[in-house]
Coordinates of C-alpha atoms and ligand atoms in Angstrom, one line a residue:
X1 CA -71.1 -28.2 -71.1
X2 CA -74.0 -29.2 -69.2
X3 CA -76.3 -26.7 -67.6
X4 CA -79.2 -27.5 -65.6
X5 CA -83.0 -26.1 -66.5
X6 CA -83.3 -23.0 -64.1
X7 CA -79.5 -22.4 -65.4
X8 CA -78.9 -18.8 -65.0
X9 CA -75.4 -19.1 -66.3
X10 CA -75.4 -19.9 -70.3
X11 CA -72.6 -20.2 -72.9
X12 CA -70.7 -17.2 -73.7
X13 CA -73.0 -14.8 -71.6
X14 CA -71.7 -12.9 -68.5
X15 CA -74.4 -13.2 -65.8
X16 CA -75.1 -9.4 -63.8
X17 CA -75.4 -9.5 -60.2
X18 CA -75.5 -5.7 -59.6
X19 CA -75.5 -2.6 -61.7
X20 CA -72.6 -2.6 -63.7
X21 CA -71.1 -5.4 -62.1
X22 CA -71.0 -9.3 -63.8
X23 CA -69.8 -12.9 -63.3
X24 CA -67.4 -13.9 -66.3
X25 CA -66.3 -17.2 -64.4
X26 CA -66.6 -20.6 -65.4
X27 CA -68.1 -24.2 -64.2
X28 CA -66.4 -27.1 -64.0
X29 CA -68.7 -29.8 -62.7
X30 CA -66.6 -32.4 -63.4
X31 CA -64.5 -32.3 -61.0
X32 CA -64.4 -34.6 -58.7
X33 CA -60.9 -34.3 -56.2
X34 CA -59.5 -30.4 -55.8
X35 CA -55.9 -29.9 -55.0
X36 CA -55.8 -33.8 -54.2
X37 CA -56.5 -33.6 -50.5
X38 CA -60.6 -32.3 -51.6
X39 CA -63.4 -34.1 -52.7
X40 CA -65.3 -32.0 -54.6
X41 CA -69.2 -34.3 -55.1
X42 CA -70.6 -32.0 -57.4
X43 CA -67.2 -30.1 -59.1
X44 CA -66.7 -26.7 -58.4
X45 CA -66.8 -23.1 -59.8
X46 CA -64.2 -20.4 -60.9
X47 CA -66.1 -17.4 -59.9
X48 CA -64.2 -14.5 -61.7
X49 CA -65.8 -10.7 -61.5
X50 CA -66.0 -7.8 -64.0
X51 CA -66.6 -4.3 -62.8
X52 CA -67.5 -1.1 -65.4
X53 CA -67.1 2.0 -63.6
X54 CA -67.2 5.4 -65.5
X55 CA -63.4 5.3 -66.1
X56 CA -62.8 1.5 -66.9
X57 CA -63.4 -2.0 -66.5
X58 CA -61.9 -4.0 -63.2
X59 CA -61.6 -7.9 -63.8
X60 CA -61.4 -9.3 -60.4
X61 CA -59.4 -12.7 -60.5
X62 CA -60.1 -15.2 -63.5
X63 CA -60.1 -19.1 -64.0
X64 CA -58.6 -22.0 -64.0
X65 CA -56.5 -22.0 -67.7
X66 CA -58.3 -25.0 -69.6
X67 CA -61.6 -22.3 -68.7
X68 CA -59.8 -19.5 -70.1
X69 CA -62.0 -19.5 -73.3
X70 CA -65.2 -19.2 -71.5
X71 CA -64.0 -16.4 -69.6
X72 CA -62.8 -14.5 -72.4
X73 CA -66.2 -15.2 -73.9
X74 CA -68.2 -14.0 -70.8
X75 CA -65.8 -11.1 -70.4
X76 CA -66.1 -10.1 -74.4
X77 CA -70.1 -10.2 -74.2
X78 CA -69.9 -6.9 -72.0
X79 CA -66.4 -5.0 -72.2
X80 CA -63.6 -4.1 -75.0
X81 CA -60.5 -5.3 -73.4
X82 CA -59.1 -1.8 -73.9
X83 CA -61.2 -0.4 -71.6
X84 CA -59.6 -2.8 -68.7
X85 CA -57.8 -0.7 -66.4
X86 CA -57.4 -2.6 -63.5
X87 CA -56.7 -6.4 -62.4
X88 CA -57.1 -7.6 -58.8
X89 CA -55.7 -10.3 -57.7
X90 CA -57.0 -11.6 -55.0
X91 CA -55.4 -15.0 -54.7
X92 CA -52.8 -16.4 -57.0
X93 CA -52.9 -20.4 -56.9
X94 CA -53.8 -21.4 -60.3
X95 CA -57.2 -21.7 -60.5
X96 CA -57.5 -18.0 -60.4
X97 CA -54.9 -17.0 -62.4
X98 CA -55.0 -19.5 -65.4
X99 CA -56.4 -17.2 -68.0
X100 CA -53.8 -14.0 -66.3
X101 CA -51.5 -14.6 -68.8
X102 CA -53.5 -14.3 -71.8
X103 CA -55.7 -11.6 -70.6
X104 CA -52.6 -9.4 -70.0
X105 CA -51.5 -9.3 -73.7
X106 CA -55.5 -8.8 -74.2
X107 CA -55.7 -5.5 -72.3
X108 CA -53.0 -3.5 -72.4
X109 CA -54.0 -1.0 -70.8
X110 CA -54.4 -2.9 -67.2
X111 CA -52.4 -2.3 -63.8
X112 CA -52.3 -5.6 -62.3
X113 CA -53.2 -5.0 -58.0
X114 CA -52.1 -7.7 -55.6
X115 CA -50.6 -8.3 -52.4
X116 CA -47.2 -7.2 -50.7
X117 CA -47.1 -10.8 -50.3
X118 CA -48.1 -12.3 -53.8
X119 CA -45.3 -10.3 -55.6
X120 CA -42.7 -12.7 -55.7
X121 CA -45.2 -15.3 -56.6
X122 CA -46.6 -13.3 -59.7
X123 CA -43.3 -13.4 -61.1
X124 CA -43.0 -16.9 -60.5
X125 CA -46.4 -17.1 -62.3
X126 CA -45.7 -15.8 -65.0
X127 CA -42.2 -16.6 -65.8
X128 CA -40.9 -14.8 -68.3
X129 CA -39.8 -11.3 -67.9
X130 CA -42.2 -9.2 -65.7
X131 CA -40.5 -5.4 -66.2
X132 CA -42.6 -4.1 -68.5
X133 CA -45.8 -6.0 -65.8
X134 CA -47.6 -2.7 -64.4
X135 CA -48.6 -3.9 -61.0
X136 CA -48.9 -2.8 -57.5
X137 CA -48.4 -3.5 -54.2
X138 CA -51.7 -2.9 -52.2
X139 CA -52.6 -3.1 -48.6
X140 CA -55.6 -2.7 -45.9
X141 CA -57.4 0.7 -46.8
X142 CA -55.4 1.1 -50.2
X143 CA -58.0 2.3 -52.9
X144 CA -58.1 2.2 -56.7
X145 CA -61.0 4.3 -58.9
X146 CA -63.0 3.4 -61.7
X147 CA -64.2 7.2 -61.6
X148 CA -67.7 6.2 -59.6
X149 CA -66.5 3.0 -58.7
X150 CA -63.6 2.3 -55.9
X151 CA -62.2 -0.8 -54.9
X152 CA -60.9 -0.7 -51.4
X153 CA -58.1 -3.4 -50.6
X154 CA -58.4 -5.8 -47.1
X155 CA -55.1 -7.7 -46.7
X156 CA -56.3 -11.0 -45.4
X157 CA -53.4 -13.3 -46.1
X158 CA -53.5 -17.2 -45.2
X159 CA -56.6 -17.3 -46.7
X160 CA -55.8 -19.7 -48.1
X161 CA -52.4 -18.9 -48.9
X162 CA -49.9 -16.3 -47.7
X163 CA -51.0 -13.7 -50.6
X164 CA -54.3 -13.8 -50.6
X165 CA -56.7 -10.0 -49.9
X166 CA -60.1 -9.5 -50.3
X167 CA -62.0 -6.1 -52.1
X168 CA -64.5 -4.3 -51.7
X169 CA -66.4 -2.3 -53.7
X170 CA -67.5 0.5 -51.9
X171 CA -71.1 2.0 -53.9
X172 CA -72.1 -1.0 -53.9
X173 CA -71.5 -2.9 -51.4
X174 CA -70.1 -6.2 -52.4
X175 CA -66.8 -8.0 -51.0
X176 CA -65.1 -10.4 -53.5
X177 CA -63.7 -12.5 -50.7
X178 CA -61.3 -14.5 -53.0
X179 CA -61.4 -18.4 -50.6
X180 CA -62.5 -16.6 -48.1
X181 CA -67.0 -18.0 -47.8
X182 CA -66.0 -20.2 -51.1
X183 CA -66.9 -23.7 -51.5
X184 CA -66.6 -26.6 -54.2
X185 CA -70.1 -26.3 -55.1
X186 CA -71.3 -26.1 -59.0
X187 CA -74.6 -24.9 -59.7
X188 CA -75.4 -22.9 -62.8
X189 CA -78.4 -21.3 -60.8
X190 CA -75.2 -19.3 -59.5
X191 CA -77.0 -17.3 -56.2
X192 CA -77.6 -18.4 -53.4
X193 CA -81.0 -18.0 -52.9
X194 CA -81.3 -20.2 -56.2
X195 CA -78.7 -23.2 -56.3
X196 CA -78.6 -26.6 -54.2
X197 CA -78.5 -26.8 -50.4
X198 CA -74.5 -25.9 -50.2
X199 CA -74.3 -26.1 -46.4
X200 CA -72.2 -29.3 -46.1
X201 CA -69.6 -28.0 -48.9
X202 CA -69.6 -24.8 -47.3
X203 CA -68.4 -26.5 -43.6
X204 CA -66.4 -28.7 -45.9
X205 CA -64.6 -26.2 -47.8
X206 CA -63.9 -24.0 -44.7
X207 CA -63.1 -27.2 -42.6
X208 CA -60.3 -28.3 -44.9
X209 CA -59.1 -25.2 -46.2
X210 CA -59.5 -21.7 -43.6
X211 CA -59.1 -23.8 -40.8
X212 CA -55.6 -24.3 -40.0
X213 CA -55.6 -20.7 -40.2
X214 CA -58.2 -19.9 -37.9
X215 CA -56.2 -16.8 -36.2
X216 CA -55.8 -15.2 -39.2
X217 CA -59.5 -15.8 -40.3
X218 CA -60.4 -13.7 -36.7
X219 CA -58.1 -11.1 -37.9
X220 CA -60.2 -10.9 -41.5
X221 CA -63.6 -11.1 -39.9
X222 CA -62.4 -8.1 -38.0
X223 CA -62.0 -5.9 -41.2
X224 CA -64.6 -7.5 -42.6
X225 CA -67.1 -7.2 -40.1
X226 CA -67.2 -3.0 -40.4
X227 CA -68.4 -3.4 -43.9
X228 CA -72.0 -2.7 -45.1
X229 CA -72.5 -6.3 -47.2
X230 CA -75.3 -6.6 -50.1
X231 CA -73.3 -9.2 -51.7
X232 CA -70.1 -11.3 -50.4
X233 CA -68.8 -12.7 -54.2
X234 CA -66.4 -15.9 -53.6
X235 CA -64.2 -17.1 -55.6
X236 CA -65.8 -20.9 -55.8
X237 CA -69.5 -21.8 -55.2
X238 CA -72.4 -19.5 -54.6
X239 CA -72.3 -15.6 -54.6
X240 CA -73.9 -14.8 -51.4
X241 CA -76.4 -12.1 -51.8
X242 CA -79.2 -13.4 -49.7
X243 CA -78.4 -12.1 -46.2
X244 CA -74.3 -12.3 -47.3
X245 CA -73.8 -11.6 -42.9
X246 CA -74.8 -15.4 -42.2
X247 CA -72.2 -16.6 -43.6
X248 CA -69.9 -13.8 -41.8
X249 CA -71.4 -15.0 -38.3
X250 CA -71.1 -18.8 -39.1
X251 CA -67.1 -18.4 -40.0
X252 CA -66.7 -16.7 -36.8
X253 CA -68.6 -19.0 -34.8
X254 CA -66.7 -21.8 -36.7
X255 CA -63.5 -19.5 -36.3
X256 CA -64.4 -19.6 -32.4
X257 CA -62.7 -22.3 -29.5
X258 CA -65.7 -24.9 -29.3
X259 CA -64.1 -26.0 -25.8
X260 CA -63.9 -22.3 -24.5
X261 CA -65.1 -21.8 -21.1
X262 CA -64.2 -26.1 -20.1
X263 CA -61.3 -26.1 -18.9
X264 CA -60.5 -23.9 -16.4
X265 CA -58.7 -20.4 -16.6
X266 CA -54.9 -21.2 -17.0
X267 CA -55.8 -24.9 -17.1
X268 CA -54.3 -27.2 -19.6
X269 CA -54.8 -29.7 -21.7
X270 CA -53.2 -32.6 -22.6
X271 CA -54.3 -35.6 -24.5
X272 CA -52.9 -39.4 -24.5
X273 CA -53.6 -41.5 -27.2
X274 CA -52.7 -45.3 -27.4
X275 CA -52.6 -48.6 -28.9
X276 CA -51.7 -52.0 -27.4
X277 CA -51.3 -55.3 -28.9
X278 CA -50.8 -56.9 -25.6
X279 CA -51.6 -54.5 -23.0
X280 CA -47.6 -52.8 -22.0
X281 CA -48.5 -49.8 -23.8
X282 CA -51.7 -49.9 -22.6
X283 CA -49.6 -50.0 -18.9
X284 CA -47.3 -47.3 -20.0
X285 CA -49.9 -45.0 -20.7
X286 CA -51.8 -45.2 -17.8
X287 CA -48.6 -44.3 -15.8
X288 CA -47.8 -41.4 -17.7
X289 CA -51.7 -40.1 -17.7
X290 CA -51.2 -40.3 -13.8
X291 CA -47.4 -39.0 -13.8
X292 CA -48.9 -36.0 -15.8
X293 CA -52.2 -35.7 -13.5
X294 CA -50.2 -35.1 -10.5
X295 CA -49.1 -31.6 -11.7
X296 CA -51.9 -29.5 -10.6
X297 CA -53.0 -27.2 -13.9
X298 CA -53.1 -29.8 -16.0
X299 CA -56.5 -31.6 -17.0
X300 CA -55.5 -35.1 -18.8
X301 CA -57.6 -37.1 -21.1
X302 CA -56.3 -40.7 -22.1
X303 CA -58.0 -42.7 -25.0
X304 CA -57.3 -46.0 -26.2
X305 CA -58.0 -45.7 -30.4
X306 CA -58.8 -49.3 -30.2
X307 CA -62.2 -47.5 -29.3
X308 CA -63.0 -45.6 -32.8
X309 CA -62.4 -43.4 -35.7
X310 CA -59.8 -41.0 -35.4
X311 CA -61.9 -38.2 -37.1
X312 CA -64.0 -37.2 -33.8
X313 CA -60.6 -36.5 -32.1
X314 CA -59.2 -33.6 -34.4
X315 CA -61.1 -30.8 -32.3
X316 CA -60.0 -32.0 -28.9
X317 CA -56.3 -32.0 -30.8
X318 CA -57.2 -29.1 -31.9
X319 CA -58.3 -27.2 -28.7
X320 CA -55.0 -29.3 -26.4
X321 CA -51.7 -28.3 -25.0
X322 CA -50.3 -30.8 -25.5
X323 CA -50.6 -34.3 -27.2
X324 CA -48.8 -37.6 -26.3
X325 CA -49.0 -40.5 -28.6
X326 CA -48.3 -44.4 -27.5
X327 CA -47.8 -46.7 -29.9
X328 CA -46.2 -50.7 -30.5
X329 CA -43.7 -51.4 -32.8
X330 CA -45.1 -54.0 -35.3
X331 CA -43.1 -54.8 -38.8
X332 CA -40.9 -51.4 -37.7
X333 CA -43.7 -49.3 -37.4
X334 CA -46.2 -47.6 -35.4
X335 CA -49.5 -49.1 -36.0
X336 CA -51.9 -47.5 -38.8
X337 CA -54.5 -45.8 -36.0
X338 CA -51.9 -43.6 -34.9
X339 CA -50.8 -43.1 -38.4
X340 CA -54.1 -42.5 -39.4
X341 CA -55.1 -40.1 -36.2
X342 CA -51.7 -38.0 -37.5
X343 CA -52.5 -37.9 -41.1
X344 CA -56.1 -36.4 -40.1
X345 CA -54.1 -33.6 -38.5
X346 CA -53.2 -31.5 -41.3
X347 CA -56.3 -29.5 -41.1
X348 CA -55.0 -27.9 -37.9
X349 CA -52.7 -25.6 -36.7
X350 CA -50.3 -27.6 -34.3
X351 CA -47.4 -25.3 -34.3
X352 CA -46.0 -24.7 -30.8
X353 CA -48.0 -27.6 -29.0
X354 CA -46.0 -30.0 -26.9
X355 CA -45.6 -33.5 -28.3
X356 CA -44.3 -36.8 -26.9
X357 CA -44.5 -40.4 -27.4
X358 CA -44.1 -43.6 -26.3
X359 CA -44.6 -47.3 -26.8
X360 CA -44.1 -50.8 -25.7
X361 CA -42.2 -53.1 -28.2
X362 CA -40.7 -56.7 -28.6
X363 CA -37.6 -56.2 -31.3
X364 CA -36.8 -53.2 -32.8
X365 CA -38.7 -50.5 -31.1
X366 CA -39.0 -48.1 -34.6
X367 CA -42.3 -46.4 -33.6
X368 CA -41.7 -44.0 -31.0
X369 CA -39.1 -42.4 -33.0
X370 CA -40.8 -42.7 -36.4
X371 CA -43.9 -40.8 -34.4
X372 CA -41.6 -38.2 -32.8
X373 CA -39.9 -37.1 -36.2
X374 CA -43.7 -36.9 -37.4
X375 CA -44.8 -34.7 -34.7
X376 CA -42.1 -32.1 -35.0
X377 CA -42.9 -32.5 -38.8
X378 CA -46.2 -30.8 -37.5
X379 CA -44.4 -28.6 -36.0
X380 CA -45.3 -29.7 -32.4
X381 CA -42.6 -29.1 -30.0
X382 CA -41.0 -32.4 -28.6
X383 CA -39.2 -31.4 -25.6
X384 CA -38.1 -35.0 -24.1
X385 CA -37.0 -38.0 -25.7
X386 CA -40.1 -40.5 -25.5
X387 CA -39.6 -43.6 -23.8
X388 CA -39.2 -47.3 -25.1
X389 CA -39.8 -50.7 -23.0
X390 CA -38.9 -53.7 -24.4
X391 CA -42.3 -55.8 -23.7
X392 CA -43.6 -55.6 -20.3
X393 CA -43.0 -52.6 -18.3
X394 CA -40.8 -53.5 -14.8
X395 CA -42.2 -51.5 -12.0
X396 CA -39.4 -49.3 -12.4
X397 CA -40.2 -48.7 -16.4
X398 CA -43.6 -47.9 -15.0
X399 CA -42.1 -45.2 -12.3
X400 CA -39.9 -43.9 -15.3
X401 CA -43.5 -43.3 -17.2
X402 CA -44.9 -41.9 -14.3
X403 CA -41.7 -39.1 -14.1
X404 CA -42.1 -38.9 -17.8
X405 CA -45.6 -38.1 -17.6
X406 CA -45.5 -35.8 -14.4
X407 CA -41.9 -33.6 -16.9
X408 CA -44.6 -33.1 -19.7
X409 CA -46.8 -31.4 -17.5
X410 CA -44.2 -29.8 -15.8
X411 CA -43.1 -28.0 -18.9
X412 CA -46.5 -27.3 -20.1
X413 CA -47.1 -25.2 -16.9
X414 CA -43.8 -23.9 -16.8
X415 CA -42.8 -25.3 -13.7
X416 CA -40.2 -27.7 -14.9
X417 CA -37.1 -25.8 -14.4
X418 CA -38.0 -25.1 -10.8
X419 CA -38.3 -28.9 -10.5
X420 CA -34.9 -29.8 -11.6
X421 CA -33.4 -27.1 -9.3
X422 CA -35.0 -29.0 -6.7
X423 CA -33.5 -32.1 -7.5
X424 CA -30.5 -30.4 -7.9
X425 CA -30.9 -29.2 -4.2
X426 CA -31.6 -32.7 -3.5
X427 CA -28.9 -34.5 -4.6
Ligands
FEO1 FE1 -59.3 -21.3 -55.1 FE2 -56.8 -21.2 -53.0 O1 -57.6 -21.3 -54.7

């Protein structure tokens, strides 16, 4: 292990950060890629809590399993494992529960507190047979006492997966969050008035993992923001005792609609994106941006991706209606922009959006399709079958992409049905 000079964490020590409450995680600055999809510069941190209160210790979360040794060691230097009575679990992906296992046949004398929602996963955890497991169910408001201490339950699920709560203890006035104000940050000078300028993996942590959920973060900062807050302890990075409501404000703020207050009240929005190798998409999709301008209600944006990274895009994705993607078919595929504009997608929450695409090609004509099936695999909605020109778009093809353009719209202001009945009426 290698701890800097102003370390305040050391080996086989837990560290205090209040009266009769301790950090018994672990570092792991090694690390360098979390959960695959996370780059973590400087490794990370399994930030796991123990609480003595007048009848019995709490362990709030633990570590990642190959840290299991220096969390028994931390946990050991201040508490008898048969004085444990109580075991939250905040959040049950591995890195928090490694060492659960282990420190169940340790102390057996603990009731094991989770979610409603993390109880079918705990058995999964743990695999063999859970009946003789004392746990409970807990929800918002739901209290367990340590005789002067009492941990009062927040459900905040999504965060960052379905079963994830937060706790609070109430004397003094410190939130383990679990995810929730975590980052991948490693610094043995553990507080944040002490370690490394965090800011960037803080953004970066939140960015890719709280916010595709950004309703149900609202719905936490809601109970959260009640609370009288000394200290917010995370699960990873620094524990937030230096004005802990910053870092309350700045998730709602990064919670918060950037575009709010730019479009227009019931205005929507809808976003083309293309490519063209030789200008037909190019035609196609200037058809459709002006098929779907002439439904009033509906504020269109059309970018070639020709013109940049992809990256810059997610919020306006993000913050759209509706999102229309035009691509060529080259070697029976769309072309790697658009693949690369979807794959940057998974940080946001898609569901329920309307999606179409389209695309000019000379052979096989692959792409539109292949981007389709991708889009409802983001759970967009695809209401119409996108359309397909063989090279250069007839004036006809064009007029088709103008309709085509003018039906998304339709349906994303709800006025489509009343269209067809027209043409119905028409006929
Ligand atoms: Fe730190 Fe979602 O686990």
């Amino acid at each position: 292990m290698h701890y800097m000079s102003n370390s305040i964490v050391k080996d086989g020590k837990a560290v205090q950060l209040d009266d009769g409450v301790y950090w018994v995680g672990a570092l792991d600055p090694d690390l360098r890629s979390f959960d695959i999809i996370l780059n973590t510069a400087n490794g990370t941190s399994y930030n796991s809590y123990l609480i003595k209160g007048s009848e019995g210790v709490a362990i709030v979360d633990t570590v990642k399993s190959e840290f299991s040794h220096e969390f028994f060691a931390r946990l050991e230097s201040v508490a008898d494992y048969s004085d444990i009575k109580v075991i939250v679990l905040n959040h049950l992906e591995p890195d928090h529960t490694g060492a659960l296992p282990e420190l169940l046949q340790r102390a057996p004398h603990a009731k094991v507190y989770i979610s409603e929602r993390a109880q079918g996963m705990l058995k999964a955890l743990l695999k063999s047979n859970t009946d003789d497991l004392e746990y409970q169910a807990v929800t918002t408001g739901e209290q367990v006492s340590l005789g002067d201490c009492t941990l009062t339950f927040l459900n905040t699920p999504f965060l960052h997966w379905p079963d994830t709560q937060c706790t609070y203890l109430e004397e003094r006035e410190i939130l383990f969050s679990g995810d929730v104000f975590g980052c991948h940050f490693c610094d043995s000078r553990l507080f944040n008035d002490k370690v490394g300028d965090f800011r960037f993996s803080f953004d970066y942590y939140y960015a890719h993992i709280m916010r595709p959920f950004k309703k149900w973060v609202l719905e936490a900062l809601d109970l959260i923001d009640p609370l009288s807050l000394r200290i917010i302890a995370p699960t990873h990075g620094p524990i937030l005792r230096d004005r802990p409501r910053r870092y309350v404000n700045h998730y709602r703020e990064l919670a918060t609609t950037s575009l709010s207050g730019e479009l227009g009240t019931n205005e929507k929005s809808m976003i083309i994106f293309y490519m063209s190798s030789y200008g037909n998409t190019a035609r196609m999709a200037e058809a459709i941006s002006a098929g779907a301008q002439s439904v009033d209600g509906v504020r269109v944006s059309l970018f070639d991706l020709q013109g940049g990274e992809t990256e810059p895009f997610v919020d306006l994705i993000e913050e759209a209606d509706a999102l229309v993607l035009g691509s060529p078919t080259i070697n029976g595929d769309a072309v790697k922009p658009v693949w690369d504009l979807l794959s940057s997608l998974i940080v946001v929450n898609l569901k329920g959006k309307l999606g179409a695409a389209f695309g000019s090609y000379g052979w096989t004509g692959e792409a539109v399709r292949m981007i389709e099936d991708r889009l409802r695999g983001l759970k967009l909605r695809v209401p119409k079958q996108g359309i397909r020109v063989k090279l250069i778009p007839t004036d006809e093809e064009l007029q088709q992409c103008f309709d085509f353009g003018n039906d998304i719209s339709s349906i994303l202001v709800g006025s489509y049905q009343d269209k067809k009945v027209l043409e119905m009426a028409e006929l």
